[in-house]
Amino acid sequence: MSKELNLTLKVWRQRNNKAKGQFVTIQANNIADDMSFLEMLDVVNEDLTRKGEDPIYFDHDCREGICGMCSLVINGRPHGPKEGTTTCQLHMRSFHDGQTIVIEPWRAAAFPVLKDLAVDRTAFDRIQQAGGYVNVNTGGVPDANTIPIPKRIADEAFESATCIGCGACVAACKNASAMLFVSAKVSQFALLPQGQTERYERAQAMVDQMDKEGFGSCTNTGACEAECPVGIKLTNIARLNREYLNAKIFRQEDVHS
Amino acid sequence: MSSKSKPVLTSSLGKKLIMSLTGLFLCSFLVVHLIGNLQLFKDDAGYAFNNYAYFMTHFTPIKVVSYLLYASIVIHAVYALILTRQNKAARPVGYYKSSGNENSKWNSRNMGILGTVILVFLVTHMQHFWWQYKFGTTPYVEYQTELATGNRQIIASDDLPSDYTGYKIYVNNGVEIVQSKDLYKQVAYIFQNPFIVLLYIVAMAALAFHLIHGFQSAFQTLGFNHRRYIGLVRGIGIWVFGIIIPIAFATMPLYFYFKSL
């Protein structure tokens, strides 16, 4: 049996990225506690649409916690109060009847608000385009396991590669730093043989782009790790620091003048 | 991928590198400063401490290191200011409701406030001792020690001639005579004031919380984070720099305050 909740939502409404936004209080009644948070917003939006009002604009896509599209700072926490989960995987049973829920967009200069709760996260795309890839000549499909990789290395690289690029790390960080994201993307290649060719160029290029986008620096508070829905570890940030400083001090590519 | 990259010190990571290296250097200074100052607890009317103070202010390699130290304090503070400004600019609109303690420690988020308290303390601390010792009215003292028996006679400044200056150490008829500025007396004088004692204790508390985060954070910035030694780094950061050193420093003003009562 599912219970029904009556909630008071305090939602950030902003017409477009130039407009000045404000909080609007919206009543969400008869919300089944089996609903996901986004389904709750769907119900609220249907209501608003029926009344002829503008529905709340928010990002979402797969709704199964793997695409990284959903966002929302819910009661001061990116992706809500539960650990290791995205907003789409957050259910209304995590809230109680009569609760006031404050819903805000990610706040960062590098993530400008597009409308209401949706922010422009293309800064992450540009960081990826700066170096988050490997250049390989495509050809015939190589045999499996032709390049030996120790299991622990493969596991570590996989852990880093689970980053879905949602931006919760930036939203959680008091400095709006993108270090956890960038470090995960740098790590997954730095650990694997395929990433070695451009290893040091990559770290420098991605850090340069990160700074250019206007993200803050890392104060090692650990808030990003605590809020990351897929459990990216702070050890990735230490690795990024190593990769970057190594590149700067030893400069594999151009040791000769 | 472009092979041309920005110079290291213009990047956010490069600035953090500066913070890390200057911070760790200042940590190493704390250890030396504490060990030297433990001589304040010797019940010898400042004989050991005053000799040590002369040595520390006149031995050239130590002087070189002390200028590096002053530079480190300034660079650490200036870069903290630059980084804080950039970090504030990275979030122009804040949150209505902030998660605060649910995902991070208070001290890790407020290193700037803790650092400011320490900086204010440092200015008053330098004024109390460094300035007074070099340019102020620190009194003189003479120790006459019979080398055979170890008996020591102390002649305070009031009983010394008015043109008495400089540091001398010589042996005359089996009596070692040391003439020195009496920094020990200055220490005892300053810590008679309960408000100054309180300021020092508050500053040491700020130092403790600053270093509990700062020490391990410096290693993270340098890229040292491995399960083999991270426990040791965190342990040293909390126990040595967060607890033992600040408490040991805080006992000094308390010792002299209660001694003066």
Tab-separated table of C-alpha atoms in Angstrom, chain A residues 10 23 73 76-77 102 104-105 107-109 130-131 133 152 170-171 173-176 179 198 201-202 204 208 210-211 214 216-223 226-227 234-235 237-238 241-242 244 248, chain B residues 1-8 10-14 16-17 83 86-87 89-99 102-105 108-111 213 216-218 220-225 227:
chain	number	residue	atom	x	y	z
A	10	LYS	CA	9.634	25.939	-2.990
A	23	PHE	CA	11.298	31.075	-5.554
A	73	VAL	CA	19.523	20.580	-5.470
A	76	GLY	CA	20.378	21.815	-0.040
A	77	ARG	CA	21.708	18.534	-1.394
A	102	VAL	CA	13.282	23.476	-1.575
A	104	GLU	CA	17.085	24.732	-6.732
A	105	PRO	CA	19.159	24.396	-9.899
A	107	ARG	CA	24.581	26.906	-8.884
A	108	ALA	CA	27.806	27.718	-10.713
A	109	ALA	CA	29.037	30.489	-12.980
A	130	ALA	CA	39.684	19.386	-24.873
A	131	GLY	CA	41.149	15.988	-24.054
A	133	TYR	CA	39.261	10.957	-25.586
A	152	ARG	CA	43.043	-4.131	-10.387
A	170	VAL	CA	30.203	21.097	-8.981
A	171	ALA	CA	26.836	21.732	-7.327
A	173	CYS	CA	31.417	22.079	-3.909
A	174	LYS	CA	31.590	25.376	-2.037
A	175	ASN	CA	33.938	26.570	-4.801
A	176	ALA	CA	31.859	25.116	-7.662
A	179	MET	CA	37.872	18.674	-10.118
A	198	GLU	CA	48.293	11.554	-24.922
A	201	GLU	CA	48.760	16.520	-22.981
A	202	ARG	CA	45.332	15.383	-21.835
A	204	GLN	CA	47.046	19.834	-19.188
A	208	ASP	CA	43.229	24.491	-18.910
A	210	MET	CA	38.314	23.611	-16.722
A	211	ASP	CA	39.898	26.884	-15.570
A	214	GLY	CA	35.271	29.442	-14.672
A	216	GLY	CA	36.620	27.085	-8.819
A	217	SER	CA	39.640	25.322	-7.379
A	218	CYS	CA	39.679	22.256	-5.139
A	219	THR	CA	39.760	22.833	-1.365
A	220	ASN	CA	39.580	19.088	-0.617
A	221	THR	CA	36.426	19.393	1.477
A	222	GLY	CA	35.182	16.061	0.136
A	223	ALA	CA	31.633	17.338	-0.480
A	226	ALA	CA	29.857	12.593	-0.560
A	227	GLU	CA	27.283	13.759	-3.125
A	234	LEU	CA	38.762	11.710	-4.046
A	235	THR	CA	41.767	9.539	-4.969
A	237	ILE	CA	41.615	14.167	-7.678
A	238	ALA	CA	44.981	13.205	-6.187
A	241	ASN	CA	47.108	16.497	-9.383
A	242	ARG	CA	49.887	13.943	-9.993
A	244	TYR	CA	49.109	17.525	-14.116
A	248	LYS	CA	54.246	20.350	-15.978
B	1	MET	CA	44.758	17.887	-28.175
B	2	SER	CA	46.838	21.000	-28.045
B	3	SER	CA	50.398	20.537	-26.878
B	4	LYS	CA	50.733	24.135	-25.747
B	5	SER	CA	49.434	24.618	-22.279
B	6	LYS	CA	49.248	27.544	-19.899
B	7	PRO	CA	52.148	28.065	-17.451
B	8	VAL	CA	51.730	26.014	-14.310
B	10	THR	CA	48.510	30.497	-13.726
B	11	SER	CA	46.314	27.406	-13.364
B	12	SER	CA	44.116	26.607	-10.387
B	13	LEU	CA	46.211	23.490	-9.700
B	14	GLY	CA	49.419	25.495	-9.807
B	16	LYS	CA	47.024	25.114	-5.039
B	17	LEU	CA	50.561	23.721	-5.394
B	83	LEU	CA	41.989	31.604	-4.861
B	86	GLN	CA	38.198	33.068	-7.903
B	87	ASN	CA	36.208	30.518	-5.938
B	89	ALA	CA	33.319	34.158	-8.559
B	90	ALA	CA	32.710	30.522	-9.540
B	91	ARG	CA	29.371	30.662	-7.696
B	92	PRO	CA	27.862	34.130	-8.089
B	93	VAL	CA	24.384	33.011	-6.944
B	94	GLY	CA	24.389	30.924	-3.781
B	95	TYR	CA	21.945	28.317	-2.522
B	96	TYR	CA	18.852	29.225	-0.562
B	97	LYS	CA	19.289	26.092	1.474
B	98	SER	CA	22.820	24.807	1.970
B	99	SER	CA	23.670	21.262	2.964
B	102	GLU	CA	25.969	16.875	5.753
B	103	ASN	CA	28.678	16.414	3.154
B	104	SER	CA	31.806	18.126	4.513
B	105	LYS	CA	33.530	19.301	7.676
B	108	SER	CA	37.473	22.360	5.551
B	109	ARG	CA	34.966	24.914	4.269
B	110	ASN	CA	36.258	27.784	6.398
B	111	MET	CA	40.021	27.621	5.994
B	213	HIS	CA	42.265	19.896	7.372
B	216	GLN	CA	46.272	16.191	4.793
B	217	SER	CA	44.843	18.547	2.166
B	218	ALA	CA	48.389	19.647	1.259
B	220	GLN	CA	46.195	15.533	-1.536
B	221	THR	CA	47.104	18.617	-3.590
B	222	LEU	CA	50.585	17.211	-4.183
B	223	GLY	CA	48.962	13.997	-5.369
B	224	PHE	CA	49.845	11.846	-2.361
B	225	ASN	CA	46.772	9.756	-1.628
B	227	ARG	CA	45.870	3.619	1.102
